[in-house]
């Protein structure tokens, strides 16, 4: 299996090399940030623990970027899977190869990140290093194995399972389970029945993760509803097209915006906490981390934008041939981003404020809400603006998609 | 009305058109035929202003269009030409009526006016009952009729159709051709038709045959 992997790696196409580099580099950066965050978590003063939190926050978007990067080069990978099946590989072999490749990239990346951490933190604590490397590698294995899950590779060719495009009830259930765990953790205050002295903390952390993923994916419902409403009332063709495109595949947008949503969630939550506690210097560090997280989110959005243009290239090329100006199609991309990002960011910001306020409801003062809500609105604006700027930056990709060769290439 | 004089165009080393001259009169239906690689689609794209020829000129109503700037050419294609592709190339995320209304909306007509005109064209092409359906829910023949409605809704001077029945069965192809030519003639539009199929070419007033990028013959079927 390793020999086959080596042979495949030697023949990688350029997009595949870019993907491998992004996955490895992302795993390295995430490993460095998590190690540093863990090492700082022991400091109980304002600066130490909140800096640790800031770095941990930054690791989340990087992990999101790694996941998005794994979706790159899908076409090349599909051709490779078909060729492997034609050469006699069983479906299990193909999955194992994907897992091995993903794990190897994550292992090398996280080892590199850990070396940088060790060199910059000597004689600091090295205990988190093995744990983080194992965690990253396991993530790489799972991500690699799942990368080809929608592809049915038979010796006669490759087909794709129909992708789920709309909302699913289980997304909502995830969010509700998250809320239940958070409420249980808060109301039982250290007396959580499972997990000993860390039970409450683990339950609340798990609740937070479930709530975040649930809310992000449940945003699919909201995105679709908003897009349908805008589409019905659209006066301009650009808005009509943008709304209908978002309405037809809200799940892809919810997934692509999940990292932006997470950043907005933490930004709004941090603002709500800041209003009550002060800690301006430490929160300034969190803000820097959030800014970097937003930039990382933008990179994840670029991957989505590139994927989407591949899907739309025939329709857009036909429209351009029929006389629709390129700038109008560019506006469609920007409006799509705005239509999808606004509900995601608004919900994420509201949830961020809600979680913090609810967790300290007994001491939270109404006057603090002014700053909390101002920050929430600002974070929503930054999230939407980021998505729109990425769409604007996709113009060169759009130009490539509008070439006449797209229409001459057949189906 | 539309005239090409000495058009030449290459793709890399392959010569797609080699000094082709054709003339299309108002309301005329012209079929461009020939084997694969003869340059049929390239000629159609040069005439429609989608491709620019390397030499020669394309003239519409006495005005050279191959030298127009990109913005002017795009506006000309939107306002004076209609294009029908082999696979329709409609926007699958829009309903049939929205697809047909799209060119009018891009020409800055109001939504209500555009939708009403689109619905009227769908009725004329006998696909009114599909108006609110998405493209994926339509049959191949219905899709092509919607594509024809989209090409004709702006009242173009010339309709360009690249293998419009290539993806349809014989009966579906006949229905689409009858509908397209009937509607185009009613609106006074000329039609330039690229086809491999002799039965489709027989609908034309005149046939131009290309081989290796040059006009082999021009006949009246």
Coordinates of C-alpha atoms in Angstrom, one line a residue:
Chain A
X1 CA 0.0 0.0 0.0
X2 CA 2.8 2.4 0.9
X3 CA 4.6 1.6 -2.4
X4 CA 1.4 2.5 -4.3
X5 CA 1.1 5.7 -2.3
X6 CA 4.7 6.6 -3.1
X7 CA 4.1 6.0 -6.8
X8 CA 0.9 8.1 -6.7
X9 CA 2.7 10.9 -4.9
X10 CA 5.4 11.1 -7.6
X11 CA 2.8 11.6 -10.3
X12 CA 0.8 14.3 -8.5
X13 CA -0.8 17.0 -10.6
X14 CA -0.2 20.7 -9.6
X15 CA -3.6 21.1 -7.9
X16 CA -2.9 17.9 -5.9
X17 CA 0.5 19.3 -4.9
X18 CA -1.1 22.5 -3.7
X19 CA -3.7 20.5 -1.7
X20 CA -1.0 18.4 -0.1
X21 CA 1.0 21.5 0.8
X22 CA -2.0 23.3 2.2
X23 CA -3.0 20.2 4.3
X24 CA 0.6 19.7 5.6
X25 CA 1.1 23.4 6.4
X26 CA -2.3 23.8 8.0
X27 CA -1.7 20.8 10.2
X28 CA 1.7 22.3 11.2
X29 CA 0.2 25.7 12.1
X30 CA -2.7 24.1 14.0
X31 CA -0.2 21.8 15.9
X32 CA 1.9 24.8 16.9
X33 CA -1.1 26.9 18.0
X34 CA -2.6 24.1 20.1
X35 CA 0.7 23.2 21.8
X36 CA 1.3 26.9 22.6
X37 CA -2.3 27.3 23.8
X38 CA -2.0 24.2 26.1
X39 CA 1.3 25.5 27.5
X40 CA -0.3 28.9 28.3
X41 CA -3.5 27.5 29.8
X42 CA -1.7 26.8 33.1
X43 CA -1.1 30.5 33.7
X44 CA -3.9 31.7 35.8
X45 CA -3.3 35.5 35.3
X46 CA -5.3 37.5 32.8
X47 CA -2.7 37.5 30.1
X48 CA -1.8 33.8 30.2
X49 CA -5.1 32.0 30.2
X50 CA -6.8 34.4 27.7
X51 CA -3.8 34.3 25.4
X52 CA -4.1 30.5 25.5
X53 CA -7.8 30.8 24.6
X54 CA -6.9 33.2 21.8
X55 CA -4.4 30.7 20.3
X56 CA -6.9 27.8 20.7
X57 CA -9.5 29.9 18.9
X58 CA -7.0 30.5 16.1
X59 CA -6.4 26.7 15.8
X60 CA -10.1 26.1 15.0
X61 CA -10.2 28.1 11.7
X62 CA -6.9 26.6 10.7
X63 CA -8.4 23.1 11.2
X64 CA -11.3 24.3 9.1
X65 CA -9.0 25.4 6.4
X66 CA -7.3 22.0 6.4
X67 CA -10.7 20.3 5.9
X68 CA -11.6 22.7 3.1
X69 CA -8.1 22.1 1.5
X70 CA -8.9 18.4 1.4
X71 CA -11.7 19.2 -0.9
X72 CA -9.4 20.7 -3.5
X73 CA -8.4 18.8 -6.6
X74 CA -11.5 16.6 -6.5
X75 CA -11.6 16.1 -10.2
X76 CA -8.0 14.8 -10.3
X77 CA -8.6 12.6 -7.3
X78 CA -11.7 11.1 -8.9
X79 CA -9.8 10.2 -12.1
X80 CA -7.1 8.6 -9.9
X81 CA -9.7 6.6 -7.9
X82 CA -11.2 5.3 -11.2
X83 CA -7.7 4.3 -12.5
X84 CA -6.9 2.5 -9.3
X85 CA -10.2 0.5 -9.4
X86 CA -9.4 -0.3 -13.1
X87 CA -6.0 -1.5 -12.0
X88 CA -7.7 -4.0 -9.6
X89 CA -7.9 -2.1 -6.3
X90 CA -11.0 -3.0 -4.1
X91 CA -13.1 -0.1 -2.7
X92 CA -11.6 -0.7 0.7
X93 CA -8.0 -0.3 -0.8
X94 CA -9.0 3.0 -2.3
X95 CA -10.4 4.2 1.1
X96 CA -7.3 3.0 2.9
X97 CA -5.0 4.8 0.4
X98 CA -6.9 8.0 1.1
X99 CA -6.7 7.6 4.9
X100 CA -3.0 6.8 4.6
X101 CA -2.3 9.8 2.5
X102 CA -4.3 12.2 4.8
X103 CA -2.6 10.7 7.9
X104 CA 0.9 11.0 6.4
X105 CA 0.3 14.7 5.4
X106 CA -1.1 15.6 8.8
X107 CA 1.7 13.7 10.6
X108 CA 4.5 15.4 8.7
X109 CA 2.8 18.8 9.1
X110 CA 2.1 18.4 12.8
X111 CA 5.7 17.1 13.5
X112 CA 7.1 20.2 11.7
X113 CA 4.8 22.4 13.8
X114 CA 5.8 20.7 17.0
X115 CA 9.5 21.1 16.2
X116 CA 8.9 24.9 15.7
X117 CA 7.0 24.9 19.0
X118 CA 9.7 23.0 20.9
X119 CA 12.5 25.3 19.5
X120 CA 10.6 28.5 20.4
X121 CA 9.4 27.3 23.9
X122 CA 12.6 25.6 25.3
X123 CA 12.8 24.9 28.2
X124 CA 9.0 25.1 28.3
X125 CA 6.6 22.1 28.7
X126 CA 6.8 19.5 25.9
X127 CA 4.1 17.3 27.4
X128 CA 1.4 18.4 24.9
X129 CA 3.5 17.6 21.8
X130 CA 2.9 13.8 21.5
X131 CA -0.8 14.3 22.3
X132 CA -1.2 17.0 19.7
X133 CA 0.7 15.0 17.0
X134 CA -1.5 12.0 17.6
X135 CA -4.6 14.1 17.5
X136 CA -3.6 15.8 14.2
X137 CA -2.6 12.6 12.6
X138 CA -5.9 10.9 13.6
X139 CA -7.7 13.9 12.1
X140 CA -5.8 13.6 8.9
X141 CA -6.7 9.9 8.6
X142 CA -10.4 10.5 9.1
X143 CA -10.3 13.5 6.7
X144 CA -8.4 11.5 4.1
X145 CA -10.8 8.5 4.4
X146 CA -13.9 10.8 4.1
X147 CA -12.5 12.8 1.2
X148 CA -13.7 10.2 -1.3
X149 CA -16.9 9.2 0.5
X150 CA -19.2 10.7 -2.1
X151 CA -17.3 9.1 -5.0
X152 CA -18.4 5.7 -6.2
X153 CA -15.3 4.4 -8.0
X154 CA -16.0 1.4 -10.2
X155 CA -13.7 -0.1 -12.9
X156 CA -16.0 1.5 -15.5
X157 CA -15.6 5.0 -14.2
X158 CA -16.4 7.3 -11.4
X159 CA -19.8 8.6 -10.3
X160 CA -20.8 10.9 -7.5
X161 CA -23.5 10.2 -4.9
X162 CA -26.1 12.9 -5.1
X163 CA -24.9 15.5 -2.6
X164 CA -27.2 16.7 0.2
X165 CA -27.9 20.3 -0.7
X166 CA -30.7 21.2 1.7
X167 CA -31.1 21.3 5.4
X168 CA -31.4 18.2 7.6
X169 CA -33.3 17.8 10.9
X170 CA -30.3 16.2 12.5
X171 CA -28.4 19.5 12.3
X172 CA -31.0 21.0 14.5
X173 CA -30.8 18.1 16.8
X174 CA -27.1 18.6 17.2
X175 CA -27.7 22.2 18.2
X176 CA -30.4 21.2 20.7
X177 CA -28.2 18.5 22.2
X178 CA -25.4 21.2 22.6
X179 CA -27.8 23.5 24.4
X180 CA -29.0 20.7 26.7
X181 CA -25.4 19.9 27.7
X182 CA -24.6 23.5 28.3
X183 CA -27.7 24.1 30.4
X184 CA -27.0 20.9 32.3
X185 CA -23.4 21.9 32.9
X186 CA -24.4 25.4 34.1
X187 CA -27.3 24.3 36.3
X188 CA -25.4 21.4 38.0
X189 CA -22.4 23.7 38.7
X190 CA -19.7 21.0 39.3
X191 CA -22.1 18.2 40.2
X192 CA -22.2 16.7 36.7
X193 CA -23.0 13.0 37.2
X194 CA -20.4 11.7 34.6
X195 CA -16.6 12.3 34.3
X196 CA -15.6 13.1 37.9
X197 CA -14.2 16.5 38.7
X198 CA -13.8 17.4 35.1
X199 CA -17.4 16.3 34.2
X200 CA -18.9 19.8 34.1
X201 CA -16.1 21.2 32.1
X202 CA -16.1 18.3 29.6
X203 CA -19.9 18.5 29.3
X204 CA -19.9 22.2 28.6
X205 CA -17.0 22.0 26.1
X206 CA -18.8 19.2 24.3
X207 CA -22.0 21.2 24.4
X208 CA -20.3 24.2 23.0
X209 CA -18.8 22.2 20.1
X210 CA -22.2 20.5 19.3
X211 CA -23.9 23.8 19.5
X212 CA -21.5 25.4 17.1
X213 CA -21.6 22.7 14.5
X214 CA -25.3 22.3 14.9
X215 CA -25.9 26.0 14.5
X216 CA -23.6 26.3 11.6
X217 CA -25.3 23.5 9.7
X218 CA -28.8 24.5 10.8
X219 CA -28.0 27.9 9.3
X220 CA -28.8 26.0 6.1
X221 CA -32.5 26.4 6.8
X222 CA -32.1 30.1 7.4
X223 CA -29.9 30.7 4.3
X224 CA -32.4 28.9 2.1
X225 CA -35.4 30.8 3.6
X226 CA -33.6 34.2 3.2
X227 CA -32.4 33.4 -0.4
X228 CA -36.0 32.3 -1.4
X229 CA -37.4 35.5 0.0
X230 CA -34.9 37.7 -1.8
X231 CA -35.3 35.7 -5.0
X232 CA -39.0 36.3 -5.0
X233 CA -38.6 40.0 -4.6
X234 CA -35.4 40.5 -6.7
X235 CA -35.6 43.4 -9.2
X236 CA -32.2 43.0 -10.8
X237 CA -31.1 39.9 -12.7
X238 CA -27.9 39.8 -10.6
X239 CA -29.8 39.5 -7.3
X240 CA -32.3 37.1 -8.8
X241 CA -29.5 34.8 -10.1
X242 CA -27.5 35.1 -6.8
X243 CA -30.5 34.3 -4.6
X244 CA -31.6 31.3 -6.7
X245 CA -28.0 29.9 -6.8
X246 CA -27.8 30.2 -3.0
X247 CA -31.3 28.7 -2.6
X248 CA -30.4 25.7 -4.6
X249 CA -27.4 24.7 -2.5
X250 CA -27.6 26.4 0.9
X251 CA -25.7 23.5 2.6
X252 CA -22.5 24.2 0.6
X253 CA -22.6 27.8 1.7
X254 CA -23.3 26.9 5.4
X255 CA -20.3 24.6 5.3
X256 CA -18.1 27.1 3.6
X257 CA -19.1 29.8 6.0
X258 CA -18.8 27.6 9.1
X259 CA -15.3 28.9 9.9
X260 CA -16.5 32.5 9.4
X261 CA -19.4 31.7 11.6
X262 CA -17.1 30.3 14.3
X263 CA -15.0 33.4 14.3
X264 CA -18.0 35.7 14.5
X265 CA -19.4 33.6 17.3
X266 CA -16.2 33.9 19.4
X267 CA -15.8 37.6 18.5
X268 CA -19.3 38.4 19.7
X269 CA -18.9 36.2 22.8
X270 CA -15.6 37.9 23.6
X271 CA -17.3 41.3 23.3
X272 CA -20.1 40.3 25.6
X273 CA -17.5 39.0 28.2
X274 CA -15.3 42.1 27.7
X275 CA -18.3 44.4 28.5
X276 CA -18.6 42.8 32.0
X277 CA -15.0 41.9 32.9
X278 CA -12.8 44.6 31.4
X279 CA -9.5 42.8 30.8
X280 CA -8.9 45.2 27.8
X281 CA -5.3 44.1 27.1
X282 CA -6.1 40.4 27.1
X283 CA -9.1 40.9 24.9
X284 CA -7.0 42.9 22.5
X285 CA -4.9 39.7 22.1
X286 CA -8.1 37.8 21.4
X287 CA -9.1 40.4 18.9
X288 CA -5.8 40.0 17.1
X289 CA -6.4 36.2 17.1
X290 CA -9.9 36.8 15.7
X291 CA -8.5 39.0 12.9
X292 CA -6.1 36.2 12.0
X293 CA -8.9 33.7 12.2
X294 CA -11.0 35.8 9.9
X295 CA -8.1 35.8 7.4
X296 CA -7.9 32.0 7.6
X297 CA -11.6 31.8 7.1
X298 CA -11.2 33.9 4.0
X299 CA -8.8 31.2 2.7
X300 CA -11.4 28.5 3.3
X301 CA -13.9 30.6 1.4
X302 CA -11.6 30.9 -1.6
X303 CA -11.6 27.1 -1.8
X304 CA -15.4 27.2 -1.8
X305 CA -15.5 30.0 -4.4
X306 CA -13.2 28.0 -6.7
X307 CA -15.4 24.9 -6.4
X308 CA -18.5 26.8 -7.0
X309 CA -17.2 28.4 -10.2
X310 CA -16.3 25.0 -11.5
X311 CA -20.0 24.0 -11.0
X312 CA -21.3 27.2 -12.6
X313 CA -18.9 27.5 -15.5
X314 CA -21.1 26.2 -18.3
X315 CA -24.1 28.3 -17.2
X316 CA -22.0 31.4 -16.8
X317 CA -20.1 30.8 -20.1
X318 CA -23.5 30.5 -21.9
X319 CA -24.7 33.7 -20.3
X320 CA -21.6 35.5 -21.3
X321 CA -21.8 34.3 -24.9
X322 CA -25.4 35.6 -24.9
X323 CA -24.3 39.0 -23.9
X324 CA -24.3 39.2 -20.2
X325 CA -21.3 41.4 -19.1
X326 CA -18.6 39.8 -17.0
X327 CA -19.0 42.5 -14.3
X328 CA -22.7 41.5 -13.9
X329 CA -21.6 37.9 -13.3
X330 CA -19.0 39.2 -10.9
X331 CA -21.8 41.0 -9.0
X332 CA -23.8 37.8 -8.9
X333 CA -20.8 36.2 -7.0
X334 CA -20.6 39.1 -4.5
X335 CA -24.4 39.2 -3.9
X336 CA -24.4 35.4 -3.4
X337 CA -21.8 35.8 -0.7
X338 CA -23.8 38.5 1.0
X339 CA -27.1 36.6 0.9
X340 CA -25.5 33.5 2.4
X341 CA -23.2 35.2 4.9
X342 CA -25.7 37.6 6.5
X343 CA -27.9 35.0 8.2
X344 CA -24.9 32.8 9.2
X345 CA -23.0 35.7 10.8
X346 CA -26.2 37.2 12.4
X347 CA -27.1 33.9 14.0
X348 CA -23.4 33.2 15.1
X349 CA -23.2 36.7 16.7
X350 CA -26.5 36.3 18.5
X351 CA -25.4 32.9 19.7
X352 CA -22.1 34.2 20.9
X353 CA -23.7 37.0 23.0
X354 CA -26.4 34.6 24.1
X355 CA -24.1 31.9 25.4
X356 CA -22.0 34.4 27.5
X357 CA -24.9 36.4 28.8
X358 CA -26.8 33.2 29.7
X359 CA -23.8 31.6 31.5
X360 CA -23.6 34.6 33.9
X361 CA -27.2 35.8 33.8
X362 CA -27.4 36.3 37.6
X363 CA -24.6 39.0 37.5
X364 CA -24.9 40.3 33.9
X365 CA -26.0 44.0 33.9
X366 CA -28.3 45.3 31.2
X367 CA -26.0 48.3 30.5
X368 CA -23.2 45.9 29.4
X369 CA -25.5 44.8 26.5
X370 CA -24.9 48.0 24.6
X371 CA -21.2 47.2 24.1
X372 CA -21.9 43.5 23.6
X373 CA -24.5 44.2 20.9
X374 CA -22.3 46.8 19.2
X375 CA -19.5 44.2 19.0
X376 CA -22.0 41.6 17.7
X377 CA -23.1 43.9 14.9
X378 CA -19.5 44.8 14.1
X379 CA -18.5 41.1 14.0
X380 CA -21.5 40.4 11.7
X381 CA -20.4 43.2 9.4
X382 CA -16.8 42.0 9.3
X383 CA -18.0 38.4 8.6
X384 CA -20.2 39.5 5.7
X385 CA -17.6 41.9 4.3
X386 CA -15.0 39.1 4.4
X387 CA -17.2 36.8 2.3
X388 CA -18.0 39.6 -0.1
X389 CA -14.3 40.5 -0.5
X390 CA -13.4 36.9 -1.2
X391 CA -16.1 36.9 -3.9
X392 CA -14.7 40.1 -5.3
X393 CA -11.2 38.6 -5.4
X394 CA -12.5 35.6 -7.4
X395 CA -12.8 37.8 -10.6
X396 CA -9.7 36.2 -12.2
X397 CA -11.2 32.8 -11.7
X398 CA -14.5 34.0 -13.1
X399 CA -12.7 35.3 -16.2
X400 CA -11.2 31.8 -16.7
X401 CA -14.6 30.1 -16.3
X402 CA -16.2 32.3 -19.0
X403 CA -13.9 31.1 -21.8
X404 CA -15.7 29.8 -24.9
X405 CA -13.7 26.6 -24.7
X406 CA -15.9 25.7 -21.6
X407 CA -18.9 25.4 -24.0
X408 CA -17.0 23.7 -26.8
X409 CA -15.7 21.0 -24.4
X410 CA -19.0 19.0 -24.5
X411 CA -20.6 17.7 -21.3
Chain B
X1 CA -27.8 42.5 -43.2
X2 CA -25.1 40.3 -41.7
X3 CA -22.0 39.7 -43.7
X4 CA -18.6 38.0 -43.2
X5 CA -15.7 38.8 -45.5
X6 CA -12.6 36.7 -45.7
X7 CA -12.8 35.4 -42.1
X8 CA -9.7 33.4 -40.9
X9 CA -9.2 31.9 -37.5
X10 CA -6.7 29.5 -36.0
X11 CA -6.5 27.6 -32.7
X12 CA -2.8 26.9 -32.2
X13 CA -1.6 25.4 -35.4
X14 CA -5.1 24.2 -36.5
X15 CA -6.7 26.5 -39.1
X16 CA -10.4 26.5 -38.2
X17 CA -11.5 29.1 -40.8
X18 CA -9.6 30.0 -44.0
X19 CA -10.9 33.1 -45.8
X20 CA -14.7 32.4 -45.4
X21 CA -17.2 34.8 -46.8
X22 CA -20.9 34.5 -46.2
X23 CA -23.9 36.8 -46.4
X24 CA -27.2 36.5 -44.4
X25 CA -30.3 38.4 -45.6
X26 CA -33.0 39.6 -43.1
X27 CA -35.4 36.8 -42.2
X28 CA -33.3 34.2 -44.1
X29 CA -32.7 30.8 -42.6
X30 CA -29.1 29.5 -43.4
X31 CA -27.8 26.1 -42.5
X32 CA -24.0 25.7 -42.1
X33 CA -23.1 22.0 -42.6
X34 CA -20.0 20.0 -42.9
X35 CA -18.0 17.3 -41.2
X36 CA -16.6 17.5 -37.7
X37 CA -13.7 20.0 -37.5
X38 CA -14.8 21.8 -40.7
X39 CA -15.1 25.1 -38.8
X40 CA -18.9 25.4 -38.5
X41 CA -19.1 26.3 -34.9
X42 CA -16.1 28.7 -35.3
X43 CA -17.9 30.5 -38.1
X44 CA -21.1 30.8 -36.0
X45 CA -19.1 32.1 -33.1
X46 CA -17.3 34.7 -35.3
X47 CA -20.6 35.8 -36.8
X48 CA -22.2 36.1 -33.4
X49 CA -19.3 38.2 -32.0
X50 CA -18.3 35.5 -29.5
X51 CA -15.0 35.0 -31.2
X52 CA -12.9 37.6 -33.0
X53 CA -11.4 36.5 -36.3
X54 CA -7.7 37.0 -37.0
X55 CA -8.4 38.5 -40.3
X56 CA -11.4 39.5 -42.3
X57 CA -14.4 41.4 -41.1
X58 CA -18.0 40.9 -39.8
X59 CA -20.5 43.6 -40.8
X60 CA -24.0 44.0 -39.4
X61 CA -26.2 46.6 -41.2
X62 CA -23.1 48.3 -42.7
X63 CA -21.3 48.5 -39.3
X64 CA -18.2 46.4 -38.6
X65 CA -18.7 44.5 -35.4
X66 CA -15.4 42.5 -35.1
X67 CA -13.6 45.7 -34.2
X68 CA -16.0 46.8 -31.5
X69 CA -14.8 47.0 -27.9
X70 CA -15.7 44.2 -25.5
X71 CA -18.5 46.2 -23.8
X72 CA -20.1 47.2 -27.1
X73 CA -19.9 43.7 -28.5
X74 CA -21.4 42.2 -25.3
X75 CA -24.3 44.7 -25.5
X76 CA -24.8 43.9 -29.2
X77 CA -25.0 40.2 -28.5
X78 CA -27.5 40.8 -25.8
X79 CA -29.7 43.2 -27.8
X80 CA -29.4 42.1 -31.4
X81 CA -28.5 38.4 -31.3
X82 CA -30.0 35.3 -29.7
X83 CA -28.0 32.1 -29.2
X84 CA -29.3 28.5 -28.9
X85 CA -26.8 25.9 -27.8
X86 CA -26.9 22.1 -28.3
X87 CA -27.6 21.4 -24.7
X88 CA -29.7 24.5 -24.0
X89 CA -27.2 25.7 -21.4
X90 CA -30.0 27.2 -19.3
X91 CA -29.3 28.1 -15.6
X92 CA -30.5 25.0 -13.7
X93 CA -31.1 27.0 -10.5
X94 CA -33.7 29.2 -12.1
X95 CA -37.3 28.3 -13.2
X96 CA -38.1 28.1 -16.9
X97 CA -39.9 31.5 -16.9
X98 CA -37.0 33.1 -15.0
X99 CA -34.5 31.7 -17.5
X100 CA -36.5 33.3 -20.4
X101 CA -36.9 36.6 -18.5
X102 CA -33.1 36.8 -17.7
X103 CA -32.0 38.6 -21.0
X104 CA -34.8 41.2 -20.6
X105 CA -33.8 41.8 -17.0
X106 CA -30.2 42.3 -18.1
X107 CA -31.5 44.8 -20.7
X108 CA -32.9 46.7 -17.6
X109 CA -36.6 45.9 -18.2
X110 CA -38.7 45.8 -15.0
X111 CA -39.3 42.4 -13.3
X112 CA -43.1 42.4 -14.0
X113 CA -42.7 43.3 -17.7
X114 CA -39.9 40.7 -18.1
X115 CA -41.8 37.9 -16.5
X116 CA -44.9 38.7 -18.5
X117 CA -43.0 38.7 -21.8
X118 CA -41.2 35.4 -20.8
X119 CA -44.6 33.8 -20.0
X120 CA -45.9 34.8 -23.4
X121 CA -42.9 33.3 -25.2
X122 CA -43.3 30.0 -23.3
X123 CA -46.9 29.9 -24.3
X124 CA -46.0 30.6 -27.9
X125 CA -43.5 27.7 -27.8
X126 CA -46.1 25.5 -26.1
X127 CA -44.3 25.0 -22.8
X128 CA -46.4 27.4 -20.7
X129 CA -47.2 24.6 -18.3
X130 CA -43.5 24.2 -17.4
X131 CA -43.1 27.9 -16.5
X132 CA -42.5 27.4 -12.8
X133 CA -40.5 24.2 -13.1
X134 CA -36.7 24.1 -12.6
X135 CA -34.7 23.0 -15.6
X136 CA -33.7 19.7 -14.1
X137 CA -37.4 18.7 -14.1
X138 CA -37.9 19.3 -17.9
X139 CA -37.4 16.9 -20.8
X140 CA -34.7 17.5 -23.4
X141 CA -37.3 18.9 -25.9
X142 CA -38.9 21.1 -23.3
X143 CA -35.5 22.5 -22.3
X144 CA -34.6 23.3 -25.9
X145 CA -37.9 25.1 -26.4
X146 CA -37.2 27.2 -23.3
X147 CA -33.7 27.9 -24.7
X148 CA -35.3 29.0 -28.0
X149 CA -37.7 31.3 -26.0
X150 CA -34.7 32.7 -24.2
X151 CA -32.9 33.4 -27.5
X152 CA -36.0 35.1 -29.0
X153 CA -37.4 37.0 -26.1
X154 CA -35.4 40.2 -26.8
X155 CA -36.6 40.3 -30.5
X156 CA -33.1 39.7 -32.0
X157 CA -32.1 40.5 -35.6
X158 CA -30.3 37.1 -35.9
X159 CA -30.7 33.8 -34.0
X160 CA -27.6 31.6 -34.0
X161 CA -28.3 27.9 -33.2
X162 CA -25.4 25.5 -32.7
X163 CA -26.7 21.9 -33.2
X164 CA -30.0 22.8 -31.6
X165 CA -31.4 19.3 -32.1
X166 CA -28.2 17.4 -31.5
X167 CA -29.3 16.1 -28.1
X168 CA -32.9 15.3 -29.1
X169 CA -34.7 12.3 -30.7
X170 CA -36.1 12.7 -34.2
X171 CA -39.6 13.7 -33.2
X172 CA -38.3 16.1 -30.5
X173 CA -35.9 17.6 -33.0
X174 CA -38.6 18.2 -35.5
X175 CA -40.8 19.9 -32.9
X176 CA -38.0 22.2 -31.7
X177 CA -37.1 23.2 -35.3
X178 CA -40.7 23.9 -36.3
X179 CA -41.2 26.0 -33.1
X180 CA -37.9 27.9 -33.5
X181 CA -38.2 28.7 -37.2
X182 CA -41.9 29.6 -36.8
X183 CA -41.2 32.0 -33.9
X184 CA -38.1 33.5 -35.6
X185 CA -40.0 34.1 -38.9
X186 CA -42.9 35.7 -37.1
X187 CA -40.4 38.1 -35.5
X188 CA -38.5 38.7 -38.7
X189 CA -35.3 37.3 -37.3
X190 CA -32.7 35.6 -39.6
X191 CA -31.5 32.2 -38.4
X192 CA -28.0 30.8 -38.8
X193 CA -28.1 27.1 -38.0
X194 CA -25.1 24.8 -37.5
X195 CA -26.0 21.1 -38.0
X196 CA -24.6 17.7 -39.0
X197 CA -28.1 16.5 -39.7
X198 CA -29.4 16.7 -43.3
X199 CA -33.0 16.6 -42.1
X200 CA -32.4 19.7 -40.0
X201 CA -30.5 21.4 -42.8
X202 CA -33.6 20.8 -45.0
X203 CA -35.5 23.4 -43.0
X204 CA -33.2 26.2 -44.2
X205 CA -33.7 28.5 -47.2
X206 CA -30.0 28.0 -48.0
X207 CA -27.2 25.7 -47.1
X208 CA -23.5 26.6 -46.8
X209 CA -21.1 23.6 -46.6
X210 CA -17.7 24.0 -45.0
X211 CA -14.7 21.6 -45.3
X212 CA -11.3 22.3 -43.7
X213 CA -12.2 25.8 -42.8
X214 CA -13.3 26.9 -46.3
X215 CA -16.7 27.1 -48.0
X216 CA -17.2 24.1 -50.2
X217 CA -20.6 25.0 -51.6
X218 CA -23.6 27.2 -51.1
X219 CA -26.8 25.6 -52.2
X220 CA -30.5 26.3 -52.0
X221 CA -32.2 23.1 -50.7

